Amino acid sequence: MPTVDRWLLPDGIEEVLPEEAARTEAARRQLLDLFSRWGYDLVITPHIEYLESLLTGSGHDLDLQTFKMTDRMSGRMLGLRADITPQVARIDAHTLGAEGPSRLCYCGSVLHTLPRPLSTSRSLIQLGAELYGDASSASDIEVISLMLETLAASRVEQVHLDLGHVGIYRGLVQAAELDDATERALFDALQRKAGDEVRELTARIEQPSLAAMLCGLVDLSGDIEVLERAHVLLDGAPEQITVALDELAEIAQTIAQRYPSVPLYFDLAELRGYHYHTGVTFAAFIPGTGQSIAQGGRYDEIGRDFGRARPATGFSTDLRLLVACGQIEADSRSHGIWAPHASQPGLQDKVMQLRSAGERVIVALPGQLDADAVGLGCDRALRFENDCWQVTELQV
């Protein structure tokens, strides 16, 4: 490869330069502190694992997004993590083994083989929180609330919250006893809201009431009145579907009371994460962004493959996307102290004292002048005056 090409990076893999890096790190610290105040303990997971562990439970949908390689030591297949959620589920189910509810959070880089829709990046910093061991709606409400607080702390404005529940569609499909091929076709048609295709596929169902319910899902999207229409449409549905709808209504009512300024949108045909979510699903959107800025849902039983099935709910976001859409600011670089390149007694001690007190101190290198200090973000200088080292205004 010619030398001139050595600076190139793969498509979708980016460098993070100082200004963005400072904002991203400031956001990471602020948000992990927020999670800690809510009782969530930080875990750090490995970048690389045996492939079968990464693709367990919720990880099955990540197969095509995972970079794979062979471990030269064991001969087994390894994967670079594309999602931290399965790793945290393993920690809860196998490593920690807590009996009661546990709250865990994380922040780390993930790699995707392909960018997400409407994005160009394959290198993300995934930030998230998971609550294990409780199957009640209270856990879903807590996690959704924490997600909204995360967006508020990041100063993301005009947030809209989408809510759904995969248990409604799953319960109807099970009651209708559809074969796998028909279910897959119906799932695809619902995601496209192709009403004619949905009617054609459900025409084979022996119970007309179930067919009508499945067809009606196409139009069940909009504001809170969607839940009222859903109760009418799903009247007489199997009990598990009624329970799912009641759960969604309870969660929506509480969130609306806590966050009255956040518009709620419902779509009972939106089956985001259908293959691993088991209950309520949610996603946050802002105007001008075609993808969700944060998302999550309930995914019970994810720990089964790790030896212990546990109820679970959580959310995640891309920290870099959060920083780009929000207004988190890093500590200003325009408040540094410029120290001279000198060997006078007491200079090094003074520099170390200032740094210990939290000051940013840049020591000049040979040949550097005071004029260079401004470009490095310094507004003060360290001068030897009145027989001691003092911080004074920078004079250029």
CSV table of N, CA and C in Angstrom, one decimal, residues 313-388:
chain,number,residue,atom,x,y,z
A,313,THR,N,-35.1,-5.6,32.0
A,313,THR,CA,-35.5,-4.5,31.2
A,313,THR,C,-34.4,-3.5,31.2
A,314,GLY,N,-34.3,-2.7,30.2
A,314,GLY,CA,-33.1,-1.8,30.1
A,314,GLY,C,-33.2,-0.9,28.9
A,315,PHE,N,-32.3,0.0,28.8
A,315,PHE,CA,-32.2,0.9,27.6
A,315,PHE,C,-30.7,1.1,27.3
A,316,SER,N,-30.5,1.6,26.0
A,316,SER,CA,-29.1,1.9,25.6
A,316,SER,C,-29.2,3.1,24.6
A,317,THR,N,-28.1,3.7,24.5
A,317,THR,CA,-27.9,4.8,23.5
A,317,THR,C,-26.5,4.9,23.0
A,318,ASP,N,-26.3,5.6,21.9
A,318,ASP,CA,-24.9,5.8,21.5
A,318,ASP,C,-24.4,7.1,22.0
A,319,LEU,N,-23.4,7.1,22.9
A,319,LEU,CA,-23.0,8.3,23.6
A,319,LEU,C,-22.5,9.4,22.6
A,320,ARG,N,-21.9,9.0,21.5
A,320,ARG,CA,-21.5,10.0,20.5
A,320,ARG,C,-22.7,10.7,19.9
A,321,LEU,N,-23.7,9.9,19.6
A,321,LEU,CA,-24.9,10.5,19.0
A,321,LEU,C,-25.6,11.4,20.0
A,322,LEU,N,-25.6,11.0,21.3
A,322,LEU,CA,-26.2,11.8,22.3
A,322,LEU,C,-25.5,13.2,22.4
A,323,VAL,N,-24.1,13.1,22.4
A,323,VAL,CA,-23.3,14.4,22.5
A,323,VAL,C,-23.6,15.2,21.3
A,324,ALA,N,-23.7,14.6,20.1
A,324,ALA,CA,-24.0,15.4,18.9
A,324,ALA,C,-25.3,16.1,18.9
A,325,CYS,N,-26.3,15.4,19.5
A,325,CYS,CA,-27.7,16.0,19.5
A,325,CYS,C,-28.0,16.8,20.7
A,326,GLY,N,-27.1,16.7,21.7
A,326,GLY,CA,-27.4,17.5,23.0
A,326,GLY,C,-26.4,18.7,23.0
A,327,GLN,N,-26.3,19.2,24.2
A,327,GLN,CA,-25.6,20.4,24.4
A,327,GLN,C,-24.6,20.3,25.6
A,328,ILE,N,-24.1,19.1,25.8
A,328,ILE,CA,-23.2,18.9,26.9
A,328,ILE,C,-21.9,19.6,26.5
A,329,GLU,N,-21.3,20.4,27.5
A,329,GLU,CA,-20.1,21.1,27.2
A,329,GLU,C,-19.0,20.6,28.1
A,330,ALA,N,-17.8,20.5,27.6
A,330,ALA,CA,-16.6,20.0,28.4
A,330,ALA,C,-16.1,21.2,29.1
A,331,ASP,N,-15.2,21.0,30.1
A,331,ASP,CA,-14.5,22.0,30.8
A,331,ASP,C,-13.8,22.9,29.8
A,332,SER,N,-13.9,24.2,29.9
A,332,SER,CA,-13.3,25.0,28.9
A,332,SER,C,-11.8,24.9,28.9
A,333,ARG,N,-11.2,24.9,27.7
A,333,ARG,CA,-9.7,24.9,27.6
A,333,ARG,C,-9.1,26.3,27.6
A,334,SER,N,-10.0,27.3,27.8
A,334,SER,CA,-9.5,28.7,27.8
A,334,SER,C,-9.1,29.2,29.2
A,335,HIS,N,-8.9,28.2,30.1
A,335,HIS,CA,-8.6,28.6,31.5
A,335,HIS,C,-7.4,28.0,32.0
A,336,GLY,N,-6.4,27.8,31.1
A,336,GLY,CA,-5.1,27.2,31.5
A,336,GLY,C,-4.1,28.2,32.0
A,337,ILE,N,-3.1,27.6,32.6
A,337,ILE,CA,-2.0,28.4,33.1
A,337,ILE,C,-0.7,28.0,32.3
A,338,TRP,N,0.0,29.0,31.9
A,338,TRP,CA,1.2,28.9,31.1
A,338,TRP,C,2.4,29.0,32.0
A,339,ALA,N,3.2,27.9,32.1
A,339,ALA,CA,4.4,28.0,33.0
A,339,ALA,C,5.6,28.0,32.1
A,340,PRO,N,6.7,28.8,32.5
A,340,PRO,CA,7.9,28.9,31.6
A,340,PRO,C,8.7,27.6,31.6
A,341,HIS,N,9.5,27.5,30.6
A,341,HIS,CA,10.5,26.5,30.5
A,341,HIS,C,11.8,27.0,31.3
A,342,ALA,N,11.9,26.6,32.5
A,342,ALA,CA,12.9,27.2,33.4
A,342,ALA,C,13.3,26.1,34.5
A,343,SER,N,14.4,26.4,35.1
A,343,SER,CA,14.8,25.5,36.2
A,343,SER,C,14.9,26.2,37.5
A,344,GLN,N,14.3,27.3,37.7
A,344,GLN,CA,14.4,28.0,38.9
A,344,GLN,C,13.8,27.2,40.1
A,345,PRO,N,14.4,27.4,41.3
A,345,PRO,CA,13.9,26.7,42.5
A,345,PRO,C,12.4,27.0,42.7
A,346,GLY,N,11.6,25.9,43.1
A,346,GLY,CA,10.2,26.1,43.5
A,346,GLY,C,9.3,26.1,42.3
A,347,LEU,N,9.8,26.1,41.0
A,347,LEU,CA,8.8,26.2,39.9
A,347,LEU,C,8.1,24.8,39.8
A,348,GLN,N,8.8,23.7,39.8
A,348,GLN,CA,8.1,22.4,39.7
A,348,GLN,C,7.2,22.2,40.8
A,349,ASP,N,7.5,22.6,42.0
A,349,ASP,CA,6.6,22.4,43.2
A,349,ASP,C,5.4,23.2,43.0
A,350,LYS,N,5.5,24.4,42.5
A,350,LYS,CA,4.3,25.2,42.2
A,350,LYS,C,3.4,24.7,41.2
A,351,VAL,N,4.0,24.1,40.1
A,351,VAL,CA,3.2,23.5,39.0
A,351,VAL,C,2.5,22.3,39.5
A,352,MET,N,3.1,21.5,40.3
A,352,MET,CA,2.4,20.3,40.9
A,352,MET,C,1.3,20.7,41.9
A,353,GLN,N,1.6,21.8,42.6
A,353,GLN,CA,0.6,22.3,43.6
A,353,GLN,C,-0.7,22.7,42.8
A,354,LEU,N,-0.5,23.5,41.7
A,354,LEU,CA,-1.6,24.0,40.9
A,354,LEU,C,-2.4,22.8,40.3
A,355,ARG,N,-1.7,21.8,39.8
A,355,ARG,CA,-2.4,20.7,39.1
A,355,ARG,C,-3.1,19.9,40.2
A,356,SER,N,-2.6,19.7,41.4
A,356,SER,CA,-3.3,19.0,42.4
A,356,SER,C,-4.6,19.7,42.8
A,357,ALA,N,-4.6,21.1,42.6
A,357,ALA,CA,-5.8,21.8,43.0
A,357,ALA,C,-6.8,21.9,41.8
A,358,GLY,N,-6.5,21.1,40.8
A,358,GLY,CA,-7.4,21.0,39.6
A,358,GLY,C,-7.2,22.0,38.5
A,359,GLU,N,-6.1,22.7,38.5
A,359,GLU,CA,-5.8,23.7,37.5
A,359,GLU,C,-5.1,22.9,36.3
A,360,ARG,N,-5.4,23.5,35.1
A,360,ARG,CA,-4.7,23.0,33.9
A,360,ARG,C,-3.4,23.8,33.7
A,361,VAL,N,-2.3,23.2,33.8
A,361,VAL,CA,-1.0,23.8,33.7
A,361,VAL,C,-0.2,23.2,32.5
A,362,ILE,N,0.2,24.1,31.6
A,362,ILE,CA,1.0,23.6,30.5
A,362,ILE,C,2.4,24.3,30.6
A,363,VAL,N,3.4,23.4,30.7
A,363,VAL,CA,4.8,23.9,30.8
A,363,VAL,C,5.4,24.1,29.4
A,364,ALA,N,5.9,25.2,29.1
A,364,ALA,CA,6.5,25.5,27.8
A,364,ALA,C,7.7,24.6,27.6
A,365,LEU,N,7.8,24.2,26.3
A,365,LEU,CA,9.0,23.4,25.9
A,365,LEU,C,10.0,24.3,25.3
A,366,PRO,N,11.3,23.8,25.2
A,366,PRO,CA,12.3,24.7,24.7
A,366,PRO,C,11.9,25.4,23.4
A,367,GLY,N,12.1,26.7,23.3
A,367,GLY,CA,11.8,27.4,22.1
A,367,GLY,C,10.4,28.0,22.0
A,368,GLN,N,9.5,27.5,22.9
A,368,GLN,CA,8.1,28.0,22.9
A,368,GLN,C,8.0,29.4,23.5
A,369,LEU,N,7.2,30.3,23.0
A,369,LEU,CA,7.0,31.6,23.5
A,369,LEU,C,5.7,31.8,24.1
A,370,ASP,N,5.5,32.9,24.8
A,370,ASP,CA,4.2,33.2,25.4
A,370,ASP,C,3.1,33.3,24.4
A,371,ALA,N,3.4,33.7,23.2
A,371,ALA,CA,2.4,33.8,22.1
A,371,ALA,C,1.8,32.5,21.8
A,372,ASP,N,2.6,31.4,22.1
A,372,ASP,CA,2.0,30.0,21.8
A,372,ASP,C,1.0,29.7,22.8
A,373,ALA,N,1.0,30.3,24.0
A,373,ALA,CA,0.1,29.9,25.0
A,373,ALA,C,-1.4,30.1,24.7
A,374,VAL,N,-1.7,31.2,24.0
A,374,VAL,CA,-3.1,31.4,23.6
A,374,VAL,C,-3.7,30.3,22.8
A,375,GLY,N,-2.9,29.8,21.8
A,375,GLY,CA,-3.4,28.7,21.0
A,375,GLY,C,-3.6,27.4,21.8
A,376,LEU,N,-3.0,27.3,22.9
A,376,LEU,CA,-3.1,26.1,23.7
A,376,LEU,C,-4.1,26.3,24.8
A,377,GLY,N,-4.9,27.4,24.8
A,377,GLY,CA,-6.0,27.6,25.7
A,377,GLY,C,-5.6,28.2,27.0
A,378,CYS,N,-4.5,28.9,27.1
A,378,CYS,CA,-4.1,29.5,28.4
A,378,CYS,C,-4.5,31.0,28.5
A,379,ASP,N,-5.0,31.4,29.6
A,379,ASP,CA,-5.4,32.8,29.8
A,379,ASP,C,-4.6,33.4,31.0
A,380,ARG,N,-3.8,32.6,31.7
A,380,ARG,CA,-2.9,33.0,32.8
A,380,ARG,C,-1.5,32.5,32.6
A,381,ALA,N,-0.6,33.1,33.4
A,381,ALA,CA,0.8,32.7,33.3
A,381,ALA,C,1.4,32.6,34.7
A,382,LEU,N,2.4,31.7,34.8
A,382,LEU,CA,3.1,31.6,36.1
A,382,LEU,C,4.4,32.4,36.0
A,383,ARG,N,4.5,33.4,36.9
A,383,ARG,CA,5.6,34.3,36.9
A,383,ARG,C,6.3,34.4,38.3
A,384,PHE,N,7.6,34.6,38.3
A,384,PHE,CA,8.4,34.7,39.5
A,384,PHE,C,8.4,36.2,39.9
A,385,GLU,N,7.6,36.6,40.8
A,385,GLU,CA,7.5,38.0,41.3
A,385,GLU,C,7.5,38.0,42.8
A,386,ASN,N,8.1,39.1,43.3
A,386,ASN,CA,8.2,39.3,44.8
A,386,ASN,C,8.7,38.1,45.5
A,387,ASP,N,9.7,37.5,44.9
A,387,ASP,CA,10.4,36.3,45.5
A,387,ASP,C,9.6,35.0,45.6
A,388,CYS,N,8.6,34.9,44.8
A,388,CYS,CA,7.8,33.7,44.7
A,388,CYS,C,7.1,33.5,43.4
